[in-house]
mmCIF file of N, CA and C in Angstrom:
data_model
loop_
_atom_site.group_PDB
_atom_site.id
_atom_site.type_symbol
_atom_site.label_atom_id
_atom_site.label_comp_id
_atom_site.label_asym_id
_atom_site.label_seq_id
_atom_site.Cartn_x
_atom_site.Cartn_y
_atom_site.Cartn_z
ATOM 1 N N MET A 17 81.525 142.490 161.822
ATOM 2 C CA MET A 17 82.551 141.536 161.730
ATOM 3 C C MET A 17 82.512 140.731 160.593
ATOM 4 N N ARG A 18 81.216 140.279 160.248
ATOM 5 C CA ARG A 18 81.019 139.339 159.057
ATOM 6 C C ARG A 18 81.445 140.183 157.695
ATOM 7 N N SER A 19 81.057 141.411 157.693
ATOM 8 C CA SER A 19 81.346 142.140 156.544
ATOM 9 C C SER A 19 83.057 142.442 156.409
ATOM 10 N N PHE A 20 83.681 142.478 157.387
ATOM 11 C CA PHE A 20 85.092 142.456 157.561
ATOM 12 C C PHE A 20 85.659 141.214 156.936
ATOM 13 N N VAL A 21 85.148 140.040 157.393
ATOM 14 C CA VAL A 21 85.729 138.775 156.811
ATOM 15 C C VAL A 21 85.370 138.695 155.315
ATOM 16 N N LEU A 22 84.305 139.079 154.818
ATOM 17 C CA LEU A 22 83.910 139.089 153.345
ATOM 18 C C LEU A 22 84.839 139.959 152.645
ATOM 19 N N LEU A 23 85.146 141.200 153.158
ATOM 20 C CA LEU A 23 86.094 142.176 152.513
ATOM 21 C C LEU A 23 87.503 141.481 152.429
ATOM 22 N N PHE A 24 87.983 140.919 153.517
ATOM 23 C CA PHE A 24 89.211 140.223 153.587
ATOM 24 C C PHE A 24 89.389 139.129 152.483
ATOM 25 N N VAL A 25 88.339 138.328 152.459
ATOM 26 C CA VAL A 25 88.283 137.193 151.509
ATOM 27 C C VAL A 25 88.335 137.683 150.128
ATOM 28 N N ALA A 26 87.557 138.809 149.808
ATOM 29 C CA ALA A 26 87.478 139.436 148.547
ATOM 30 C C ALA A 26 88.845 140.046 148.077
ATOM 31 N N LEU A 27 89.506 140.518 149.021
ATOM 32 C CA LEU A 27 90.905 141.246 148.796
ATOM 33 C C LEU A 27 91.924 140.157 148.482
ATOM 34 N N ILE A 28 91.786 139.050 149.254
ATOM 35 C CA ILE A 28 92.758 137.908 148.928
ATOM 36 C C ILE A 28 92.467 137.352 147.505
ATOM 37 N N THR A 29 91.225 137.112 147.234
ATOM 38 C CA THR A 29 90.868 136.498 145.919
ATOM 39 C C THR A 29 91.326 137.530 144.865
ATOM 40 N N PHE A 30 90.962 138.795 145.014
ATOM 41 C CA PHE A 30 91.498 139.825 143.882
ATOM 42 C C PHE A 30 92.905 139.876 143.810
ATOM 43 N N SER A 31 93.669 139.742 144.854
ATOM 44 C CA SER A 31 95.156 139.935 144.796
ATOM 45 C C SER A 31 95.638 138.701 144.197
ATOM 46 N N GLY A 32 95.142 137.422 144.349
ATOM 47 C CA GLY A 32 95.480 136.280 143.727
ATOM 48 C C GLY A 32 95.301 136.264 142.265
ATOM 49 N N TYR A 33 94.123 136.906 141.876
ATOM 50 C CA TYR A 33 93.799 136.979 140.436
ATOM 51 C C TYR A 33 94.636 137.965 139.737
ATOM 52 N N ALA A 34 94.873 139.047 140.332
ATOM 53 C CA ALA A 34 95.764 140.077 139.737
ATOM 54 C C ALA A 34 97.150 139.641 139.496
ATOM 55 N N GLN A 35 97.687 138.699 140.234
ATOM 56 C CA GLN A 35 98.942 138.354 140.117
ATOM 57 C C GLN A 35 99.070 136.999 139.243
ATOM 58 N N GLN A 36 98.017 136.635 138.645
ATOM 59 C CA GLN A 36 98.115 135.513 137.725
ATOM 60 C C GLN A 36 98.723 135.815 136.473
ATOM 61 N N LYS A 37 99.622 135.039 136.060
ATOM 62 C CA LYS A 37 100.400 135.269 134.903
ATOM 63 C C LYS A 37 99.765 134.780 133.597
ATOM 64 N N LEU A 38 99.980 135.530 132.522
ATOM 65 C CA LEU A 38 99.327 135.146 131.208
ATOM 66 C C LEU A 38 100.012 133.761 130.727
ATOM 67 N N PRO A 39 99.089 132.913 130.301
ATOM 68 C CA PRO A 39 99.636 131.576 129.780
ATOM 69 C C PRO A 39 100.315 131.832 128.467
ATOM 70 N N LEU A 40 101.504 131.292 128.325
ATOM 71 C CA LEU A 40 102.290 131.408 127.147
ATOM 72 C C LEU A 40 102.856 130.039 126.913
ATOM 73 N N ARG A 41 102.714 129.810 125.481
ATOM 74 C CA ARG A 41 103.121 128.518 125.032
ATOM 75 C C ARG A 41 103.655 128.479 123.648
ATOM 76 N N ILE A 42 104.495 127.493 123.279
ATOM 77 C CA ILE A 42 105.105 127.276 121.861
ATOM 78 C C ILE A 42 104.020 126.555 121.170
ATOM 79 N N VAL A 43 103.497 127.100 120.138
ATOM 80 C CA VAL A 43 102.606 126.484 119.252
ATOM 81 C C VAL A 43 103.316 125.535 118.203
ATOM 82 N N GLU A 44 104.473 125.981 117.696
ATOM 83 C CA GLU A 44 105.144 125.343 116.597
ATOM 84 C C GLU A 44 106.650 125.752 116.746
ATOM 85 N N ASN A 45 107.542 124.764 116.772
ATOM 86 C CA ASN A 45 108.988 124.931 116.686
ATOM 87 C C ASN A 45 109.374 125.021 115.231
ATOM 88 N N SER A 46 110.443 125.540 114.965
ATOM 89 C CA SER A 46 111.038 125.703 113.637
ATOM 90 C C SER A 46 110.985 124.368 112.889
ATOM 91 N N LYS A 47 110.499 124.465 111.608
ATOM 92 C CA LYS A 47 110.388 123.409 110.641
ATOM 93 C C LYS A 47 111.696 123.401 109.695
ATOM 94 N N GLU A 48 112.400 124.364 109.811
ATOM 95 C CA GLU A 48 113.601 124.583 108.958
ATOM 96 C C GLU A 48 114.661 123.478 109.361
ATOM 97 N N GLU A 49 115.502 123.084 108.235
ATOM 98 C CA GLU A 49 116.572 122.221 108.547
ATOM 99 C C GLU A 49 117.430 122.760 109.625
ATOM 100 N N LEU A 50 118.021 121.952 110.374
ATOM 101 C CA LEU A 50 118.854 122.278 111.503
ATOM 102 C C LEU A 50 120.110 123.292 110.973
ATOM 103 N N THR A 51 120.505 123.072 109.820
ATOM 104 C CA THR A 51 121.741 123.712 109.320
ATOM 105 C C THR A 51 121.426 125.151 108.811
ATOM 106 N N LYS A 52 120.139 125.383 108.680
ATOM 107 C CA LYS A 52 119.726 126.821 108.336
ATOM 108 C C LYS A 52 120.066 127.949 109.463
ATOM 109 N N GLU A 53 120.443 129.087 108.911
ATOM 110 C CA GLU A 53 120.993 130.170 109.784
ATOM 111 C C GLU A 53 119.743 130.877 110.605
ATOM 112 N N GLU A 54 118.437 130.806 110.096
ATOM 113 C CA GLU A 54 117.408 131.411 110.695
ATOM 114 C C GLU A 54 116.223 130.352 111.008
ATOM 115 N N HIS A 55 115.516 130.535 112.086
ATOM 116 C CA HIS A 55 114.576 129.552 112.546
ATOM 117 C C HIS A 55 113.347 130.315 113.043
ATOM 118 N N TRP A 56 112.113 129.980 112.739
ATOM 119 C CA TRP A 56 111.014 130.657 113.221
ATOM 120 C C TRP A 56 110.315 129.685 114.376
ATOM 121 N N PHE A 57 109.803 130.378 115.485
ATOM 122 C CA PHE A 57 109.041 129.705 116.424
ATOM 123 C C PHE A 57 107.728 130.421 116.531
ATOM 124 N N GLN A 58 106.576 129.755 116.649
ATOM 125 C CA GLN A 58 105.341 130.352 116.760
ATOM 126 C C GLN A 58 104.843 130.194 118.171
ATOM 127 N N LEU A 59 104.476 131.339 118.746
ATOM 128 C CA LEU A 59 104.128 131.258 120.198
ATOM 129 C C LEU A 59 102.687 131.784 120.424
ATOM 130 N N GLU A 60 102.012 131.418 121.420
ATOM 131 C CA GLU A 60 100.657 131.956 121.695
ATOM 132 C C GLU A 60 100.512 132.288 123.090
ATOM 133 N N VAL A 61 99.820 133.402 123.334
ATOM 134 C CA VAL A 61 99.483 133.810 124.701
ATOM 135 C C VAL A 61 97.959 134.004 124.767
ATOM 136 N N SER A 62 97.419 133.715 126.047
ATOM 137 C CA SER A 62 96.012 133.900 126.158
ATOM 138 C C SER A 62 95.773 135.147 127.214
ATOM 139 N N ASN A 63 95.042 136.018 126.814
ATOM 140 C CA ASN A 63 94.731 137.065 127.613
ATOM 141 C C ASN A 63 93.304 136.870 128.127
ATOM 142 N N THR A 64 93.230 136.356 129.436
ATOM 143 C CA THR A 64 92.021 135.970 130.054
ATOM 144 C C THR A 64 91.196 137.079 130.684
ATOM 145 N N SER A 65 91.885 138.412 130.717
ATOM 146 C CA SER A 65 91.133 139.581 131.243
ATOM 147 C C SER A 65 90.342 140.164 130.161
ATOM 148 N N SER A 66 89.362 140.961 130.527
ATOM 149 C CA SER A 66 88.686 141.707 129.435
ATOM 150 C C SER A 66 89.301 142.926 128.899
ATOM 151 N N LYS A 67 90.416 143.268 129.519
ATOM 152 C CA LYS A 67 91.191 144.450 129.048
ATOM 153 C C LYS A 67 92.107 144.257 127.957
ATOM 154 N N THR A 68 92.315 145.070 127.057
ATOM 155 C CA THR A 68 93.461 144.992 126.079
ATOM 156 C C THR A 68 94.663 145.336 126.799
ATOM 157 N N VAL A 69 95.857 144.826 126.580
ATOM 158 C CA VAL A 69 97.004 145.014 127.195
ATOM 159 C C VAL A 69 98.185 144.931 126.196
ATOM 160 N N ASP A 70 99.238 145.970 126.374
ATOM 161 C CA ASP A 70 100.326 146.083 125.476
ATOM 162 C C ASP A 70 101.448 145.404 126.397
ATOM 163 N N VAL A 71 102.191 144.482 125.630
ATOM 164 C CA VAL A 71 103.189 143.727 126.334
ATOM 165 C C VAL A 71 104.566 143.851 125.509
ATOM 166 N N LEU A 72 105.597 143.877 126.316
ATOM 167 C CA LEU A 72 106.981 143.552 125.580
ATOM 168 C C LEU A 72 107.420 142.312 125.601
ATOM 169 N N VAL A 73 108.044 141.762 124.690
ATOM 170 C CA VAL A 73 108.606 140.365 124.632
ATOM 171 C C VAL A 73 109.955 140.466 124.983
ATOM 172 N N SER A 74 110.359 139.801 125.987
ATOM 173 C CA SER A 74 111.775 139.692 126.551
ATOM 174 C C SER A 74 112.306 138.390 126.170
ATOM 175 N N ILE A 75 113.517 138.459 125.417
ATOM 176 C CA ILE A 75 114.160 137.204 125.076
ATOM 177 C C ILE A 75 115.616 137.344 125.557
ATOM 178 N N GLN A 76 115.950 136.469 126.497
ATOM 179 C CA GLN A 76 117.341 136.541 127.052
ATOM 180 C C GLN A 76 118.047 135.172 126.710
ATOM 181 N N ASN A 77 119.282 135.274 126.116
ATOM 182 C CA ASN A 77 120.071 134.184 125.975
ATOM 183 C C ASN A 77 120.388 133.690 127.429
ATOM 184 N N THR A 78 120.459 132.394 127.679
ATOM 185 C CA THR A 78 120.782 131.920 129.037
ATOM 186 C C THR A 78 121.466 130.585 128.996
ATOM 187 N N THR A 79 121.981 130.303 130.034
ATOM 188 C CA THR A 79 122.752 129.002 130.065
ATOM 189 C C THR A 79 121.738 127.720 129.975
ATOM 190 N N CYS A 80 122.048 126.986 129.304
ATOM 191 C CA CYS A 80 121.218 125.654 129.168
ATOM 192 C C CYS A 80 121.328 124.791 130.403
ATOM 193 N N GLN A 81 120.283 124.407 130.844
ATOM 194 C CA GLN A 81 120.255 123.542 132.092
ATOM 195 C C GLN A 81 120.558 122.062 131.700
ATOM 196 N N ASN A 82 121.054 121.340 132.509
ATOM 197 C CA ASN A 82 121.369 119.824 132.376
ATOM 198 C C ASN A 82 122.127 119.633 131.004
ATOM 199 N N MET A 83 122.991 120.547 130.609
ATOM 200 C CA MET A 83 123.899 120.294 129.490
ATOM 201 C C MET A 83 125.271 120.736 129.881
ATOM 202 N N ALA A 84 125.703 120.260 130.896
ATOM 203 C CA ALA A 84 127.100 120.479 131.346
ATOM 204 C C ALA A 84 128.204 119.952 130.379
ATOM 205 N N GLY A 85 129.168 120.753 130.129
ATOM 206 C CA GLY A 85 130.185 120.248 129.308
ATOM 207 C C GLY A 85 129.933 120.446 127.737
ATOM 208 N N ARG A 86 128.723 120.776 127.473
ATOM 209 C CA ARG A 86 128.425 121.188 126.017
ATOM 210 C C ARG A 86 128.634 122.658 125.751
ATOM 211 N N GLN A 87 129.038 122.909 124.540
ATOM 212 C CA GLN A 87 129.432 124.382 124.238
ATOM 213 C C GLN A 87 128.004 125.024 123.872
ATOM 214 N N GLN A 88 127.967 126.192 124.222
ATOM 215 C CA GLN A 88 126.743 127.088 124.027
ATOM 216 C C GLN A 88 127.163 128.373 123.312
ATOM 217 N N SER A 89 126.087 128.797 122.556
ATOM 218 C CA SER A 89 126.314 130.060 121.908
ATOM 219 C C SER A 89 125.247 130.985 121.967
ATOM 220 N N GLU A 90 125.351 132.174 121.660
ATOM 221 C CA GLU A 90 124.298 133.211 121.666
ATOM 222 C C GLU A 90 123.786 133.334 120.303
ATOM 223 N N LEU A 91 122.462 133.514 120.261
ATOM 224 C CA LEU A 91 121.816 133.915 119.067
ATOM 225 C C LEU A 91 121.096 135.300 119.042
ATOM 226 N N LEU A 92 120.813 135.910 117.977
ATOM 227 C CA LEU A 92 119.999 137.081 117.913
ATOM 228 C C LEU A 92 118.634 136.793 117.679
ATOM 229 N N PHE A 93 117.636 137.551 118.317
ATOM 230 C CA PHE A 93 116.263 137.286 118.217
ATOM 231 C C PHE A 93 115.478 138.464 117.801
ATOM 232 N N LYS A 94 114.449 138.241 116.783
ATOM 233 C CA LYS A 94 113.562 139.335 116.480
ATOM 234 C C LYS A 94 112.090 138.837 116.652
ATOM 235 N N ILE A 95 111.175 139.770 117.004
ATOM 236 C CA ILE A 95 109.819 139.460 117.275
ATOM 237 C C ILE A 95 108.940 139.897 116.150
ATOM 238 N N PHE A 96 107.975 139.207 115.847
ATOM 239 C CA PHE A 96 107.083 139.505 114.719
ATOM 240 C C PHE A 96 105.650 139.157 115.196
ATOM 241 N N ASP A 97 104.680 139.953 114.667
ATOM 242 C CA ASP A 97 103.284 139.756 115.031
ATOM 243 C C ASP A 97 102.721 138.681 114.173
ATOM 244 N N ALA A 98 101.446 138.449 114.355
ATOM 245 C CA ALA A 98 100.673 137.360 113.728
ATOM 246 C C ALA A 98 100.889 137.293 112.173
ATOM 247 N N ASN A 99 101.051 138.553 111.539
ATOM 248 C CA ASN A 99 101.184 138.703 110.250
ATOM 249 C C ASN A 99 102.628 138.589 109.648
ATOM 250 N N LYS A 100 103.532 138.311 110.670
ATOM 251 C CA LYS A 100 105.036 138.219 110.451
ATOM 252 C C LYS A 100 105.626 139.550 109.970
ATOM 253 N N LYS A 101 105.047 140.680 110.595
ATOM 254 C CA LYS A 101 105.638 142.079 110.512
ATOM 255 C C LYS A 101 106.385 142.282 111.800
ATOM 256 N N GLU A 102 107.689 142.660 111.613
ATOM 257 C CA GLU A 102 108.560 142.919 112.719
ATOM 258 C C GLU A 102 107.852 143.922 113.826
ATOM 259 N N VAL A 103 108.045 143.624 115.005
ATOM 260 C CA VAL A 103 107.522 144.346 116.114
ATOM 261 C C VAL A 103 108.747 145.266 116.752
ATOM 262 N N LYS A 104 108.631 146.470 116.698
ATOM 263 C CA LYS A 104 109.614 147.363 117.313
ATOM 264 C C LYS A 104 109.516 147.624 118.740
ATOM 265 N N GLU A 105 108.100 147.727 119.132
ATOM 266 C CA GLU A 105 107.849 148.246 120.487
ATOM 267 C C GLU A 105 107.232 147.118 121.348
ATOM 268 N N THR A 106 105.881 147.112 121.258
ATOM 269 C CA THR A 106 105.063 146.147 122.013
ATOM 270 C C THR A 106 104.009 145.489 121.240
ATOM 271 N N LEU A 107 103.427 144.300 121.812
ATOM 272 C CA LEU A 107 102.465 143.612 121.144
ATOM 273 C C LEU A 107 101.222 143.916 121.833
ATOM 274 N N MET A 108 100.076 144.053 121.151
ATOM 275 C CA MET A 108 98.830 144.460 121.799
ATOM 276 C C MET A 108 98.020 143.102 121.739
ATOM 277 N N LEU A 109 97.513 142.793 122.981
ATOM 278 C CA LEU A 109 96.804 141.601 123.386
ATOM 279 C C LEU A 109 95.225 141.941 123.616
ATOM 280 N N ASN A 110 94.444 141.621 122.708
ATOM 281 C CA ASN A 110 93.149 141.943 122.978
ATOM 282 C C ASN A 110 92.529 141.175 124.165
ATOM 283 N N GLY A 111 91.563 141.686 124.879
ATOM 284 C CA GLY A 111 90.978 141.030 126.015
ATOM 285 C C GLY A 111 90.248 139.719 125.573
ATOM 286 N N ASN A 112 90.179 138.834 126.492
ATOM 287 C CA ASN A 112 89.348 137.483 126.294
ATOM 288 C C ASN A 112 89.845 136.849 124.978
ATOM 289 N N SER A 113 91.006 136.851 124.541
ATOM 290 C CA SER A 113 91.472 136.201 123.263
ATOM 291 C C SER A 113 92.906 135.672 123.421
ATOM 292 N N LYS A 114 93.103 134.813 122.317
ATOM 293 C CA LYS A 114 94.471 134.345 122.260
ATOM 294 C C LYS A 114 95.062 135.083 121.152
ATOM 295 N N SER A 115 96.437 135.376 121.302
ATOM 296 C CA SER A 115 97.242 136.074 120.278
ATOM 297 C C SER A 115 98.492 135.203 119.955
ATOM 298 N N THR A 116 98.626 135.252 118.569
ATOM 299 C CA THR A 116 99.880 134.543 118.049
ATOM 300 C C THR A 116 100.986 135.534 117.760
ATOM 301 N N PHE A 117 102.218 135.152 117.993
ATOM 302 C CA PHE A 117 103.323 136.080 117.464
ATOM 303 C C PHE A 117 104.495 134.976 117.140
ATOM 304 N N TYR A 118 105.418 135.669 116.494
ATOM 305 C CA TYR A 118 106.666 134.711 116.075
ATOM 306 C C TYR A 118 107.883 135.272 116.610
ATOM 307 N N ILE A 119 108.811 134.366 116.864
ATOM 308 C CA ILE A 119 110.251 134.782 117.153
ATOM 309 C C ILE A 119 111.180 134.058 116.218
ATOM 310 N N LYS A 120 112.030 134.856 115.636
ATOM 311 C CA LYS A 120 112.993 134.481 114.604
ATOM 312 C C LYS A 120 114.329 134.384 115.260
ATOM 313 N N SER A 121 114.991 133.310 115.285
ATOM 314 C CA SER A 121 116.367 133.286 115.807
ATOM 315 C C SER A 121 117.327 133.215 114.636
ATOM 316 N N ILE A 122 118.380 134.027 114.866
ATOM 317 C CA ILE A 122 119.394 134.224 113.687
ATOM 318 C C ILE A 122 120.838 133.872 114.344
ATOM 319 N N ARG A 123 121.502 133.027 113.599
ATOM 320 C CA ARG A 123 122.897 132.859 114.082
ATOM 321 C C ARG A 123 123.810 134.080 113.750
ATOM 322 N N THR A 124 124.823 134.348 114.508
ATOM 323 C CA THR A 124 125.581 135.401 114.359
ATOM 324 C C THR A 124 126.892 134.703 113.865
ATOM 325 N N PRO A 125 127.768 135.619 113.229
ATOM 326 C CA PRO A 125 129.053 135.041 112.818
ATOM 327 C C PRO A 125 129.925 134.456 113.795
ATOM 328 N N ASN A 126 129.594 134.877 115.142
ATOM 329 C CA ASN A 126 130.437 134.247 116.203
ATOM 330 C C ASN A 126 129.846 133.005 116.783
ATOM 331 N N SER A 127 128.677 132.586 116.253
ATOM 332 C CA SER A 127 128.083 131.402 116.803
ATOM 333 C C SER A 127 128.985 130.131 116.493
ATOM 334 N N ARG A 128 129.182 129.357 117.617
ATOM 335 C CA ARG A 128 130.076 128.201 117.388
ATOM 336 C C ARG A 128 129.283 127.005 116.848
ATOM 337 N N LEU A 129 129.769 126.431 115.852
ATOM 338 C CA LEU A 129 129.219 125.163 115.259
ATOM 339 C C LEU A 129 129.261 123.996 116.225
ATOM 340 N N GLY A 130 128.303 123.222 116.251
ATOM 341 C CA GLY A 130 128.383 122.159 117.099
ATOM 342 C C GLY A 130 127.910 122.612 118.631
ATOM 343 N N SER A 131 127.101 123.611 118.816
ATOM 344 C CA SER A 131 126.846 124.152 120.120
ATOM 345 C C SER A 131 125.384 124.206 120.179
ATOM 346 N N TRP A 132 124.908 124.687 121.432
ATOM 347 C CA TRP A 132 123.427 124.692 121.744
ATOM 348 C C TRP A 132 123.165 126.240 122.064
ATOM 349 N N ASN A 133 121.959 126.700 121.849
ATOM 350 C CA ASN A 133 121.526 127.911 122.446
ATOM 351 C C ASN A 133 120.269 127.712 123.301
ATOM 352 N N CYS A 134 120.080 128.297 124.406
ATOM 353 C CA CYS A 134 118.898 128.357 125.168
ATOM 354 C C CYS A 134 118.538 129.845 125.487
ATOM 355 N N ALA A 135 117.247 130.216 125.298
ATOM 356 C CA ALA A 135 116.774 131.419 125.453
ATOM 357 C C ALA A 135 115.480 131.452 126.277
ATOM 358 N N ASN A 136 115.355 132.359 127.230
ATOM 359 C CA ASN A 136 114.055 132.479 128.053
ATOM 360 C C ASN A 136 113.237 133.625 127.356
ATOM 361 N N VAL A 137 111.936 133.173 127.178
ATOM 362 C CA VAL A 137 110.899 134.224 126.719
ATOM 363 C C VAL A 137 110.063 134.449 127.817
ATOM 364 N N THR A 138 109.720 135.770 128.015
ATOM 365 C CA THR A 138 109.021 136.329 129.093
ATOM 366 C C THR A 138 108.121 137.535 128.490
ATOM 367 N N LEU A 139 106.828 137.697 128.825
ATOM 368 C CA LEU A 139 106.151 138.832 128.484
ATOM 369 C C LEU A 139 106.165 139.825 129.751
ATOM 370 N N LEU A 140 106.480 141.094 129.351
ATOM 371 C CA LEU A 140 106.616 142.048 130.384
ATOM 372 C C LEU A 140 105.535 143.228 130.165
ATOM 373 N N SER A 141 105.035 143.726 131.301
ATOM 374 C CA SER A 141 104.190 144.898 131.356
ATOM 375 C C SER A 141 105.024 146.153 130.968
ATOM 376 N N SER A 142 104.262 147.242 130.775
ATOM 377 C CA SER A 142 105.041 148.482 130.464
ATOM 378 C C SER A 142 106.029 148.979 131.617
ATOM 379 N N SER A 143 105.626 148.521 132.847
ATOM 380 C CA SER A 143 106.515 148.820 134.008
ATOM 381 C C SER A 143 107.787 147.751 134.186
ATOM 382 N N ARG A 144 107.847 146.882 133.009
ATOM 383 C CA ARG A 144 108.948 145.930 132.990
ATOM 384 C C ARG A 144 108.882 144.740 134.004
ATOM 385 N N THR A 145 107.565 144.458 134.511
ATOM 386 C CA THR A 145 107.393 143.363 135.381
ATOM 387 C C THR A 145 106.901 142.192 134.588
ATOM 388 N N ALA A 146 107.272 140.946 134.957
ATOM 389 C CA ALA A 146 106.812 139.817 134.182
ATOM 390 C C ALA A 146 105.266 139.439 134.360
ATOM 391 N N ILE A 147 104.661 139.312 133.251
ATOM 392 C CA ILE A 147 103.239 139.085 133.444
ATOM 393 C C ILE A 147 102.906 137.674 132.611
ATOM 394 N N SER A 148 103.891 136.932 132.441
ATOM 395 C CA SER A 148 103.758 135.543 131.773
ATOM 396 C C SER A 148 104.651 134.595 132.485
ATOM 397 N N GLN A 149 104.529 133.436 132.460
ATOM 398 C CA GLN A 149 105.456 132.470 132.917
ATOM 399 C C GLN A 149 106.579 132.564 131.867
ATOM 400 N N THR A 150 107.781 132.187 132.214
ATOM 401 C CA THR A 150 108.838 132.139 131.214
ATOM 402 C C THR A 150 108.965 130.610 130.620
ATOM 403 N N ILE A 151 109.114 130.781 129.279
ATOM 404 C CA ILE A 151 109.337 129.457 128.589
ATOM 405 C C ILE A 151 110.704 129.530 127.945
ATOM 406 N N GLU A 152 111.357 128.463 127.643
ATOM 407 C CA GLU A 152 112.652 128.250 127.029
ATOM 408 C C GLU A 152 112.589 127.730 125.777
ATOM 409 N N LEU A 153 113.347 128.392 124.830
ATOM 410 C CA LEU A 153 113.656 127.869 123.568
ATOM 411 C C LEU A 153 114.975 127.409 123.443
ATOM 412 N N ARG A 154 115.083 126.132 122.792
ATOM 413 C CA ARG A 154 116.424 125.445 122.655
ATOM 414 C C ARG A 154 116.622 125.283 121.221
ATOM 415 N N SER A 155 117.860 125.571 120.783
ATOM 416 C CA SER A 155 118.212 125.432 119.427
ATOM 417 C C SER A 155 119.664 124.791 119.358
ATOM 418 N N LEU A 156 119.819 123.836 118.493
ATOM 419 C CA LEU A 156 121.162 123.204 118.085
ATOM 420 C C LEU A 156 121.668 123.905 116.947
ATOM 421 N N ILE A 157 123.007 124.340 117.052
ATOM 422 C CA ILE A 157 123.729 124.912 115.956
ATOM 423 C C ILE A 157 124.611 123.794 115.469
ATOM 424 N N PRO A 158 124.168 123.102 114.553
ATOM 425 C CA PRO A 158 125.109 121.841 114.246
ATOM 426 C C PRO A 158 126.312 122.220 113.407
ATOM 427 N N ASN A 159 127.213 121.337 113.326
ATOM 428 C CA ASN A 159 128.423 121.454 112.650
ATOM 429 C C ASN A 159 128.319 120.575 111.381
ATOM 430 N N PRO A 160 128.049 121.118 110.261
ATOM 431 C CA PRO A 160 127.780 120.313 109.032
ATOM 432 C C PRO A 160 128.902 119.303 108.658
ATOM 433 N N SER A 161 130.050 119.548 109.072
ATOM 434 C CA SER A 161 131.217 118.544 108.758
ATOM 435 C C SER A 161 131.056 117.241 109.540
ATOM 436 N N ASN A 162 130.385 117.281 110.618
ATOM 437 C CA ASN A 162 130.231 116.079 111.483
ATOM 438 C C ASN A 162 128.807 115.874 111.909
ATOM 439 N N PHE A 163 127.692 116.424 111.190
ATOM 440 C CA PHE A 163 126.435 116.331 111.583
ATOM 441 C C PHE A 163 125.993 115.014 110.943
ATOM 442 N N GLU A 164 125.126 114.335 111.876
ATOM 443 C CA GLU A 164 124.559 113.025 111.482
ATOM 444 C C GLU A 164 123.116 113.160 111.269
#
């Protein structure tokens, strides 16, 4: 009976650890002037496991919360590795380390001036399941004619 209880506790501990999400954070927001068409965001993820893992970076334009009545626009996004080389497929995260990557936001010709963009960033496994928490990037698309 005692070994059954130990096995049960071990399984619960393992399943809780296996479902832990990778910590993801914004290291640096864009330092470009708001009126620029492109902005860079530096993000960092910590891989606390000993295994190297390949991740997909998912960026989805989303509705900005708590911004009722404000215009919103979609932006294009590109992902770059720590050396600012564009990533086409996946990022490789070494085990027991922190990895930095960049996201570049780009205004489209359809972006409305005087609007906001909100985008959710999540890291996905090769099976497309979320393995990090989701963070939100917010960007103002100012109208230069009435920008203060």
